[in-house]
Tab-separated table of C-alpha atoms and ligand atoms in Angstrom:
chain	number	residue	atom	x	y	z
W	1	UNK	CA	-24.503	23.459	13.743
W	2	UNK	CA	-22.528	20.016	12.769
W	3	UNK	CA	-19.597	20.041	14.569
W	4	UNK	CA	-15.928	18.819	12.997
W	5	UNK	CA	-16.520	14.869	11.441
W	6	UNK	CA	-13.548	13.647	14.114
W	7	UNK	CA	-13.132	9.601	12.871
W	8	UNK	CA	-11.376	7.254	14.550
W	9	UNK	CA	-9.615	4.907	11.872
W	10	UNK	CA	-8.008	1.023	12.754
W	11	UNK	CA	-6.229	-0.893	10.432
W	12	UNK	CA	-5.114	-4.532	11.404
W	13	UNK	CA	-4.874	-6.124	7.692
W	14	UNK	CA	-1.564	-7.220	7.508
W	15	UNK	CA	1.482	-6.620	9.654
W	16	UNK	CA	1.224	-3.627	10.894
W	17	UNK	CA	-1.648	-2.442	13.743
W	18	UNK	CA	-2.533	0.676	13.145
W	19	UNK	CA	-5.291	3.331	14.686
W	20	UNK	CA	-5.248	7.241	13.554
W	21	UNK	CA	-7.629	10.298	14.583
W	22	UNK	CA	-8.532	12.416	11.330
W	23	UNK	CA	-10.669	15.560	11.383
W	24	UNK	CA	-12.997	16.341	8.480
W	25	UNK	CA	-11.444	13.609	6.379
W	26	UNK	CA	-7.908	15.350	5.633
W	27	UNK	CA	-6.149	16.576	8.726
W	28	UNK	CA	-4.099	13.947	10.461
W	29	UNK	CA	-4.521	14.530	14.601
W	30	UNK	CA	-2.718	10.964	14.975
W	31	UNK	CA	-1.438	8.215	13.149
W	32	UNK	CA	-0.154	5.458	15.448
W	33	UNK	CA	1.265	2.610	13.695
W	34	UNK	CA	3.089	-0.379	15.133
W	35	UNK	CA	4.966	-2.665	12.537
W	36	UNK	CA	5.748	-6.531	13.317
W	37	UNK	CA	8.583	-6.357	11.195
W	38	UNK	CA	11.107	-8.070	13.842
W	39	UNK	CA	8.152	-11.077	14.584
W	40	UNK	CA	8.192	-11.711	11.091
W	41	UNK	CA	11.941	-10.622	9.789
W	42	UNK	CA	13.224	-14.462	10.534
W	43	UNK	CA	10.630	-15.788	8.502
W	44	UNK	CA	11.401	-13.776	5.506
W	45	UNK	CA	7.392	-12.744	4.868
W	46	UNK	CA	4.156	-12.268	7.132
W	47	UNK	CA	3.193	-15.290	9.519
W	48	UNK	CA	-0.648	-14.711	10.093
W	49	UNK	CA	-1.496	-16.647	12.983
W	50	UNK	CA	1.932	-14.866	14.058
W	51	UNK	CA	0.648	-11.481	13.220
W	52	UNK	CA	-2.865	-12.191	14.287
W	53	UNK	CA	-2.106	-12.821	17.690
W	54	UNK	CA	-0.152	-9.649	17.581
W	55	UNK	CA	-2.534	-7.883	16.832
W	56	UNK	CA	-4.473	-9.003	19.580
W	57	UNK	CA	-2.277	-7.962	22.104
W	58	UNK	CA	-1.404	-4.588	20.632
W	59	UNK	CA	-4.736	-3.264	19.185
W	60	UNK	CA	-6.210	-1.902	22.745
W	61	UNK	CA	-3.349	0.057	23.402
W	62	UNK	CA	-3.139	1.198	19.659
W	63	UNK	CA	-5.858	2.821	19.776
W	64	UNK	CA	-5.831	4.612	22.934
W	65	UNK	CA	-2.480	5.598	21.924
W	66	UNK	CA	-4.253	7.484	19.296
W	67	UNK	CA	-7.057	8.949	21.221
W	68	UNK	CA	-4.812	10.153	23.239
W	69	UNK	CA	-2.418	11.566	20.775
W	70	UNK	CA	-5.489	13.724	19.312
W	71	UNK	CA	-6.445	14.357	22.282
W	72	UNK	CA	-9.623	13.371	21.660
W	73	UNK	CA	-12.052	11.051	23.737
W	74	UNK	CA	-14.465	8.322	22.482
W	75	UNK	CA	-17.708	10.274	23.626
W	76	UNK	CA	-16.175	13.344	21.113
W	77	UNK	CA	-15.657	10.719	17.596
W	78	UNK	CA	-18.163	10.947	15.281
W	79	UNK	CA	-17.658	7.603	13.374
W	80	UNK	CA	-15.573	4.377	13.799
W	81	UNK	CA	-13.820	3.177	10.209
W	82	UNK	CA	-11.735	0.136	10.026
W	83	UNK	CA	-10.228	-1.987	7.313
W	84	UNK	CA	-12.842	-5.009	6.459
W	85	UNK	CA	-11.044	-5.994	3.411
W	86	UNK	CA	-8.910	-7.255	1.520
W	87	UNK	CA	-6.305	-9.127	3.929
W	88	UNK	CA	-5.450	-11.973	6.199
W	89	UNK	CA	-8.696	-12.920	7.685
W	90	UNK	CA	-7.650	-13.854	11.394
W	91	UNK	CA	-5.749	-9.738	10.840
W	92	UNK	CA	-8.932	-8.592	9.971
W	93	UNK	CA	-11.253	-9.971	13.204
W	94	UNK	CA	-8.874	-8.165	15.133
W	95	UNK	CA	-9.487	-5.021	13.805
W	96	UNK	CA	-13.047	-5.214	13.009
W	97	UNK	CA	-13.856	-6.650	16.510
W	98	UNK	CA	-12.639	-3.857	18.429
W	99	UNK	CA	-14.391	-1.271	16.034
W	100	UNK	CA	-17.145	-3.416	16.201
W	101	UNK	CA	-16.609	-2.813	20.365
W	102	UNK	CA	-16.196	0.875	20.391
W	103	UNK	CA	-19.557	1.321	17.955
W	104	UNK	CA	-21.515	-0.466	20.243
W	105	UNK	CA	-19.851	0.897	23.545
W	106	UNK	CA	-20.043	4.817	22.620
W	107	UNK	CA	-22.908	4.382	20.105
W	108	UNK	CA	-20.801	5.302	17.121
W	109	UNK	CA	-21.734	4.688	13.039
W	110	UNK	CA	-19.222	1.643	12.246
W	111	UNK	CA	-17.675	2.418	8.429
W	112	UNK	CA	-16.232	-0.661	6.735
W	113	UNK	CA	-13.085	0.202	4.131
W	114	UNK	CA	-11.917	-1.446	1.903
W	115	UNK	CA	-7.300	-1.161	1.951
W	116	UNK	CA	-6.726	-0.375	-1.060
W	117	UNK	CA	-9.370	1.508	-2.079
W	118	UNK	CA	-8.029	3.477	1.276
W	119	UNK	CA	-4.334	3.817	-0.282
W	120	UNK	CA	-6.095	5.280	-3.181
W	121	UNK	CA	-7.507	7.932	-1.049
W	122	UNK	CA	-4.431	8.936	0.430
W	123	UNK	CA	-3.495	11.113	-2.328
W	124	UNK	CA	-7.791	13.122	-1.944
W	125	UNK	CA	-5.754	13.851	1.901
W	126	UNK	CA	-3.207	15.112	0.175
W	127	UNK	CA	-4.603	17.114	-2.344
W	128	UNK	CA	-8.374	17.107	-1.883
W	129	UNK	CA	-8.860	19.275	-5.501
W	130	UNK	CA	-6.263	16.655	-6.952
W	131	UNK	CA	-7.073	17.232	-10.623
W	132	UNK	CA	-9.561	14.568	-12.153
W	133	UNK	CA	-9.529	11.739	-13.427
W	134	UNK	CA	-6.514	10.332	-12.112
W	135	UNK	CA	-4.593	7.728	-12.924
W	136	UNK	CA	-3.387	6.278	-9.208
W	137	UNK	CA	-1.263	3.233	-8.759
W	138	UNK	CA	-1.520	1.241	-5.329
W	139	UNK	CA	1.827	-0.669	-5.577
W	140	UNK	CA	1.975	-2.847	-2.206
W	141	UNK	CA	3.248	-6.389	-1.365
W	142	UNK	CA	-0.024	-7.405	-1.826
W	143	UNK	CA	-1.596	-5.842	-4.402
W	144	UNK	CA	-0.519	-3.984	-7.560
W	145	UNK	CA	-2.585	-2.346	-9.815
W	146	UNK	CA	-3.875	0.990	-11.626
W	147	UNK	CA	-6.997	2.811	-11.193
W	148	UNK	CA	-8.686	5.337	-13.016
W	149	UNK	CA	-10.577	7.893	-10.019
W	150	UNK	CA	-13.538	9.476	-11.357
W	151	UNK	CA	-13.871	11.119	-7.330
W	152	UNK	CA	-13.095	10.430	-3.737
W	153	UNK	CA	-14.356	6.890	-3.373
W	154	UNK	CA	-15.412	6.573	-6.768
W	155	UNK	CA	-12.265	4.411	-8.631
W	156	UNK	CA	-12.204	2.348	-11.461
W	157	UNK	CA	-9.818	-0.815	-12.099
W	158	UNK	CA	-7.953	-0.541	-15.482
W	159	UNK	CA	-5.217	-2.578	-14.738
W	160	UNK	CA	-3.512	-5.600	-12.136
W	161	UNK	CA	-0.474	-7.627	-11.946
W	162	UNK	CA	-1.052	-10.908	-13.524
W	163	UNK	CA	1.443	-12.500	-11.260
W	164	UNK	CA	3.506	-11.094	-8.105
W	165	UNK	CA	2.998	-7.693	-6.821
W	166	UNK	CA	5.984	-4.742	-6.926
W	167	UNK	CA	6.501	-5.072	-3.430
W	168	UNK	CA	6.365	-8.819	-3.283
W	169	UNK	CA	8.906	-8.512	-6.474
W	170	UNK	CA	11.148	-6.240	-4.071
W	171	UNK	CA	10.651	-8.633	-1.273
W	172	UNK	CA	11.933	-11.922	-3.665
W	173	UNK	CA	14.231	-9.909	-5.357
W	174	UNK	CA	15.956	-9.157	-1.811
W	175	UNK	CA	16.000	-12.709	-0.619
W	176	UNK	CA	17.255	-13.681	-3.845
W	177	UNK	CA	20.300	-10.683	-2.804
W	178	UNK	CA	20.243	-12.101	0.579
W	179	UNK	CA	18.953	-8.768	1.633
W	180	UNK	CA	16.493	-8.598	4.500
W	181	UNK	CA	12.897	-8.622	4.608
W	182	UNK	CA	11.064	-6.520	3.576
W	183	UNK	CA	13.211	-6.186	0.840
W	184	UNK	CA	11.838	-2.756	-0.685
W	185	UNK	CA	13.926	-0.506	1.543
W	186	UNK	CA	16.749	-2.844	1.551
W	187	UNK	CA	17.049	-3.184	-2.425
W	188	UNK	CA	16.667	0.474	-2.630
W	189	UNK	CA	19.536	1.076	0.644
W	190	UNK	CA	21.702	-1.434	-1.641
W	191	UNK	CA	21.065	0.404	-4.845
W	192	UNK	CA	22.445	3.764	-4.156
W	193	UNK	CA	26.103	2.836	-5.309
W	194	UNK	CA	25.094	0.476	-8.258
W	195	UNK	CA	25.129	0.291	-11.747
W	196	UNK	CA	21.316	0.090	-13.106
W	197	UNK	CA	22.736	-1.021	-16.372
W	198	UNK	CA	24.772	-3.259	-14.961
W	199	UNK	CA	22.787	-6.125	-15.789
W	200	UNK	CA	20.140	-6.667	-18.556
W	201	UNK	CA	16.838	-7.538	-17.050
W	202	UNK	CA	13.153	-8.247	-18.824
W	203	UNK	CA	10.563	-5.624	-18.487
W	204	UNK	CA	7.663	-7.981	-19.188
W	205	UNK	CA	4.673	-7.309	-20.931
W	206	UNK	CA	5.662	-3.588	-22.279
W	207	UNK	CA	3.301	-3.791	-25.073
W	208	UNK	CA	-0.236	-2.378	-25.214
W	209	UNK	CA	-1.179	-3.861	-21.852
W	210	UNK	CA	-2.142	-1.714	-18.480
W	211	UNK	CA	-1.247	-5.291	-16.777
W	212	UNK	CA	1.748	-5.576	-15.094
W	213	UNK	CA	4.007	-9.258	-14.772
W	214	UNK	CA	7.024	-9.313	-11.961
W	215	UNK	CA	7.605	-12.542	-12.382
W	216	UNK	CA	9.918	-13.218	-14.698
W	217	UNK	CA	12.253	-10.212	-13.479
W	218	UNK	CA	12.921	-11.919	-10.411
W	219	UNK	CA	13.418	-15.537	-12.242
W	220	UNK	CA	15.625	-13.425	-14.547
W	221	UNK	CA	17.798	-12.625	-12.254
W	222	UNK	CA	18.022	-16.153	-10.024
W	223	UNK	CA	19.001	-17.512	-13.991
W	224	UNK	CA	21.612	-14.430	-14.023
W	225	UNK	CA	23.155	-15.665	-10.529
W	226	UNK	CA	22.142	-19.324	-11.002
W	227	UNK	CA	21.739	-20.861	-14.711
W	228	UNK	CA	18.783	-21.175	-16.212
W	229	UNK	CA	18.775	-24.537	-14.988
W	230	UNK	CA	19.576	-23.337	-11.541
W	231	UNK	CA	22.660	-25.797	-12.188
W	232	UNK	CA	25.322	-23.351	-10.068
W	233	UNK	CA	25.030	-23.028	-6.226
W	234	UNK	CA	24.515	-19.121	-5.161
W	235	UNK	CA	27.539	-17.469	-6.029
W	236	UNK	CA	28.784	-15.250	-3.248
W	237	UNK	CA	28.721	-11.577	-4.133
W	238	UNK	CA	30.725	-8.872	-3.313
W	239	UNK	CA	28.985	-5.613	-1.538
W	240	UNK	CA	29.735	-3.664	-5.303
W	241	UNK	CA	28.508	-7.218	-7.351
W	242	UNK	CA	25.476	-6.813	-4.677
W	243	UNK	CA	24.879	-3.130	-5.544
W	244	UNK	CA	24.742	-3.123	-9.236
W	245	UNK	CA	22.220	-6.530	-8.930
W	246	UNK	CA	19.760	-4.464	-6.552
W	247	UNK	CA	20.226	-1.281	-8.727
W	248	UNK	CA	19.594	-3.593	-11.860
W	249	UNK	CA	16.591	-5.096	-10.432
W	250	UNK	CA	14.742	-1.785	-8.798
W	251	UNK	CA	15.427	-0.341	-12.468
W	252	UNK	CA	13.448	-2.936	-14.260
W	253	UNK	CA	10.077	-3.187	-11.612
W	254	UNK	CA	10.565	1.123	-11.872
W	255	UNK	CA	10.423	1.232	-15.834
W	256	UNK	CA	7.329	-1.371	-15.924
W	257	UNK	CA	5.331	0.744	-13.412
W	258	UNK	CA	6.598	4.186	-14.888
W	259	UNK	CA	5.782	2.414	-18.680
W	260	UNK	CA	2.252	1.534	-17.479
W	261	UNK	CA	1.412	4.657	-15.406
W	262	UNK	CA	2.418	6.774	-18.900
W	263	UNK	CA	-0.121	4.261	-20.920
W	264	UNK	CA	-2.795	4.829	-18.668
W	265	UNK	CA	-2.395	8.387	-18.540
W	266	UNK	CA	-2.380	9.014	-22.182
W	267	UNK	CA	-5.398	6.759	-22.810
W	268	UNK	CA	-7.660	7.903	-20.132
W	269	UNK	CA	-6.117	11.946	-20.476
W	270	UNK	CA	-5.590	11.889	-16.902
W	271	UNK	CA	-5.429	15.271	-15.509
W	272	UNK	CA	-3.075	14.254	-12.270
W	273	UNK	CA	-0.829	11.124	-11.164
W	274	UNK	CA	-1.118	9.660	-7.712
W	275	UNK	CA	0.639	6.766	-6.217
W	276	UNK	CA	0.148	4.803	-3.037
W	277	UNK	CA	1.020	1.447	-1.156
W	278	UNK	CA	4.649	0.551	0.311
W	279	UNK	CA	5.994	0.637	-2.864
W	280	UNK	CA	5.384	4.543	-3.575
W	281	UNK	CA	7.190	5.579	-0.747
W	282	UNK	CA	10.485	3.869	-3.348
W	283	UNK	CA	12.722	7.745	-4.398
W	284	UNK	CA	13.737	5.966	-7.728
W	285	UNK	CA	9.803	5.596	-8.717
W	286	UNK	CA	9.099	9.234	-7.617
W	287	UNK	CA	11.997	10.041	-9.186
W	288	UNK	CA	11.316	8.527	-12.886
W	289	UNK	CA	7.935	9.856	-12.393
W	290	UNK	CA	8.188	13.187	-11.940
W	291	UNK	CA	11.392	12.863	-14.679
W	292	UNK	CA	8.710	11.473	-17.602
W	293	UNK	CA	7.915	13.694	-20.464
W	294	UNK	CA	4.286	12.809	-20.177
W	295	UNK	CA	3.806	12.050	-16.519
W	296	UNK	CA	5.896	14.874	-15.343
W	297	UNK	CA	3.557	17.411	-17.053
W	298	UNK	CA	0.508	16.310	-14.688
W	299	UNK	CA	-0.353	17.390	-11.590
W	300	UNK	CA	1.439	14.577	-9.524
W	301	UNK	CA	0.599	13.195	-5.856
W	302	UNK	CA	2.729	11.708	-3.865
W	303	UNK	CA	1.611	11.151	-0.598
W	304	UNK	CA	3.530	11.856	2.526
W	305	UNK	CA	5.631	8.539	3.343
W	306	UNK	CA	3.958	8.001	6.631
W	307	UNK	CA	0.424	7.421	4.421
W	308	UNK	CA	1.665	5.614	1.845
W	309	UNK	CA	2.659	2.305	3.748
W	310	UNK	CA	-0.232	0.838	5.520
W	311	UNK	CA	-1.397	2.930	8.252
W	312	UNK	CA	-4.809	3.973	9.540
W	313	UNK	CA	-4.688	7.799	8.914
W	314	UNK	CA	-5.898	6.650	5.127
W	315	UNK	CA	-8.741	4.209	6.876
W	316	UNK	CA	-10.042	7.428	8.530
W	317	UNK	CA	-9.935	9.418	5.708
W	318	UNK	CA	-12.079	7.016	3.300
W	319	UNK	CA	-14.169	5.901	6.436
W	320	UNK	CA	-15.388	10.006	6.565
W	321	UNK	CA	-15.814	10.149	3.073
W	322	UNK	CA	-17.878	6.736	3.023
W	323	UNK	CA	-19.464	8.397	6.299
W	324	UNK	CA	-20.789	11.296	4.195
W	325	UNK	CA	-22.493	9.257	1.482
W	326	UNK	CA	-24.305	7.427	3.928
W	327	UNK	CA	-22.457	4.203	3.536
W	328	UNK	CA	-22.865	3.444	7.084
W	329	UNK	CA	-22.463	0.045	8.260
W	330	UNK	CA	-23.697	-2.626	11.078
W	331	UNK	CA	-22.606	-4.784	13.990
W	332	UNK	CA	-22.818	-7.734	11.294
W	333	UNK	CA	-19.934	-5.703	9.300
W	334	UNK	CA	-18.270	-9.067	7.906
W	335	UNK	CA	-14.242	-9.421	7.148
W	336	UNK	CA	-13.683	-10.387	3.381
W	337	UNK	CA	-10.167	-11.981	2.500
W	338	UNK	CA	-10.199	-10.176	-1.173
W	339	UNK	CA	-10.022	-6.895	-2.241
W	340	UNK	CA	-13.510	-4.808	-4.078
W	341	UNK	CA	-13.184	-4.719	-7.769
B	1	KG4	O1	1.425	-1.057	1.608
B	1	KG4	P1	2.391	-1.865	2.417
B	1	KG4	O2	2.994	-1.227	3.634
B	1	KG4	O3	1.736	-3.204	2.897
B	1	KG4	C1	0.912	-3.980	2.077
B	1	KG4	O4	-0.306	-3.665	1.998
B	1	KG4	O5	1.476	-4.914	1.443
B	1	KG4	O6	3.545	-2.342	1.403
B	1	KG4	C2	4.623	-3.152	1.828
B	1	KG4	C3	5.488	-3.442	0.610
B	1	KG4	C4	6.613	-4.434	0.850
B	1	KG4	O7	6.593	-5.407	-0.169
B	1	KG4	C5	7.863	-3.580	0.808
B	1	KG4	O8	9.007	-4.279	0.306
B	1	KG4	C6	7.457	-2.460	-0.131
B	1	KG4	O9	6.101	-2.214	0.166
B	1	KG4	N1	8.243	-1.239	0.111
B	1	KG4	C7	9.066	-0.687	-0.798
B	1	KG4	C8	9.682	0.410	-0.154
B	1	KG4	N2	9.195	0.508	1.115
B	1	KG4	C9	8.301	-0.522	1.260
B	1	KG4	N3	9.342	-1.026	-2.075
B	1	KG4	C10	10.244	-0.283	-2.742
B	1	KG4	N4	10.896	0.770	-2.199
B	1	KG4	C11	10.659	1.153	-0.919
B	1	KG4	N5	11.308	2.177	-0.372
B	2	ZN	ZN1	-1.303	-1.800	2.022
C-alpha cells in the first residue's frame, strides 16, 4: 500500500526563504520561514541581488531546519516542490537549484509551482471541501488579482490590478506616512486609533470592472499632504494627524477589494470566499468581509496567517496536488520571472 505523500516544499521568490514538510497535501509538519525584512528595511522595498545572495546563504540550513522539524529524512519525502515562478529571477535559481539538488541526490519527482497559484491553494489546506467555485483574491505586494477556482489547481483569472498591487499600495502609502517598510502591518498598527473618515479618498474604478487601480489612492493622498502640484514640503504630522491618514488610506484599498470581491461573487454565484497573499492576513479586510451582506453569507476562507504571507507550507501543498495529476517535472525545470495566466 502507498504510504503518506510526505513533500518537501522551498520557496525563495522574493524576500523571504522558506522550506515546509506537508503530509498528504494539507497537514503542516513544518513551515520554516526566514524573512529579510531588516536587509531590506533601509532600502524601503526588496533589493534582489541583496536578497538573492541571502538566499544563498540561508537556503541549506532552511531546509534542514524543516526536515528536521518534521522529523522527517530525505530518503522518507516522496516529492520535491518549489516555487519556479513568478518572482525575482536570481530568488528563484536559489530555490530551484537546491530542489533541483535534492531530486537528483535522493531520486525524488521535482514539482514546479507556480506562487500565486500556491497562495490560491492555501485556502484547499484550509478547507479541502471549500465550497465551489470560489471567488479567491491573492492580494500581495506583487500581485493583486481575483480568481474564479473551478478545483484544487484548476483557477481561472477574472480580474488584476491595472496598476500597483494592495500590498505595494500599503507599502507607498506607509512611506508616504513615513511608516516603515513593509508598510501593511505598519499602516494597519497606525490605524487602530484613527478616523477612517477622516479624510476623503478615491476608490478608483468602482464601476462594473473586476479590475482593481491603487494608484491614484496613494497620489490622492501625497496631493492631500502635498498640493496637487506637490508645491508644499511634507508637512510634519502629529501621531493622531498620522492615525486618521493610515486609517483613511487602509479604508479606501479595503472598500475597493471588498467592492470587487462582492462583484465577482454575485456574477460568478460563488459558493465560498477565500483570500490569500500578505495582504489577507490585514483584520480590517477580514473584518469588512465577513461584515458584507453578500460576502458574509458564503462560506468564507481565511487562511491561517502563517500561510497567507509567503511561505513554503502552500508550495508543498500545490506541489502534492500537481504531484497527483502527474504534473511531474525535470532537472531542466526552468525559473520564469512572470506569473501563469
Ligand atoms: O505575499 P507576501 O508576503 O509577499 C509577496 O508575494 O509580495 O505579501 C507582502 C505584502 C507587503 O506589501 C505587505 O505590506 C503586505 O503584504 N501586508 C499587509 C499586511 N501584512 C503584510 N498588508 C495589509 N495588512 C497587513 N496586515
Ligand atoms: Zn506572495
Amino acid at each position: 500500500m502507498r504510504g503518506p505523500d510526505l513533500v518537501l516544499g522551498i520557496e525563495s521568490s522574493c524576500d523571504e526563504t522558506a522550506a515546509a514538510v506537508v503530509r498528504d497535501g494539507t497537514e503542516v509538519l513544518s513551515n520554516i520561514i526566514h524573512s529579510q525584512l531588516l536587509l531590506h528595511q533601509r532600502f524601503g522595498g526588496v533589493v534582489p541581488e541583496i536578497a538573492s545572495r541571502s538566499h544563498t546563504q540561508r537556503i541549506l540550513g532552511i531546509v534542514q531546519h524543516a526536515l528536521r522539524e518534521a522529523a522527517v529524512t530525505p530518503e522518507q519525502l516522496t516529492a520535491v516542490a518549489v516555487t519556479n515562478r513568478p518572482g525575482m529571477i536570481g530568488c528563484l535559481l536559489v530555490g530551484a537549484t537546491a530542489a533541483k539538488a535534492l531530486s537528483w541526490l535522493f531520486d525524488l519527482p521535482l514539482v514546479g509551482v507556480d506562487h500565486v497559484q500556491a497562495h490560491i491553494h492555501a485556502a484547499f489546506m484550509t478547507r479541502p471541501d471549500m465550497p465551489l467555485p470560489a471567488v479567491t483574491l491573492v492580494a500581495s505586494g506583487g500581485h493583486t488579482a481575483l480568481y474564479l477556482v473551478h478545483a484544487p489547481g484548476r483557477t481561472e483569472r477574472i480580474g488584476s490590478t491595472r496598476d500597483d498591487a494592495a500590498g505595494e499600495a500599503f507599502d507607498k502609502g506607509a512611506a508616504i506616512l513615513g511608516l516603515t517598510y513593509p508598510g501593511g502591518p505598519a499602516i494597519e498598527a497606525a490605524a487602530i486609533d484613527g478616523d477612517p473618515t477622516a479624510v476623503q479618498l478615491p476608490r478608483p474604478l468602482l464601476h462594473n470592472e473586476l479590475d482593481f487601480s491603487f494608484s491614484g489612492v496613494k497620489t490622492a493622498l501625497l496631493y492631500h499632504l502635498r498640493g496637487s502640484g506637490l508645491e508644499r514640503p511634507m508637512p510634519s504630522l502629529s501621531a493622531a494627524q498620522v492615525a486618521d491618514l493610515a486609517a483613511s488610506y487602509q479604508a479606501a484599498i479595503v472598500d475597493c477589494l471588498v467592492v470587487k470581491m462582492r462583484r465577482a461573487a454575485e456574477r460568478h454565484h460563488a459558493a465560498s470566499l477565500a483570500i490569500g497573499g500578505g495582504v489577507a492576513r490585514n483584520a480590517l479586510l477580514r473584518a469588512a468581509i465577513a461584515a458584507d451582506p453578500v460576502l458574509g453569507a458564503l462560506e468564507l476562507v481565511f487562511p491561517p496567517l502563517a500561510i497567507c504571507s509567503d511561505n513554503a507550507a502552500m508550495v508543498a501543498g500545490l506541489g502534492t496536488e500537481q504531484l497527483r495529476r502527474g504534473a511531474v517535472d525535470d532537472l531542466h525545470l526552468p525559473v520564469t520571472a512572470t506569473a501563469r495566466r
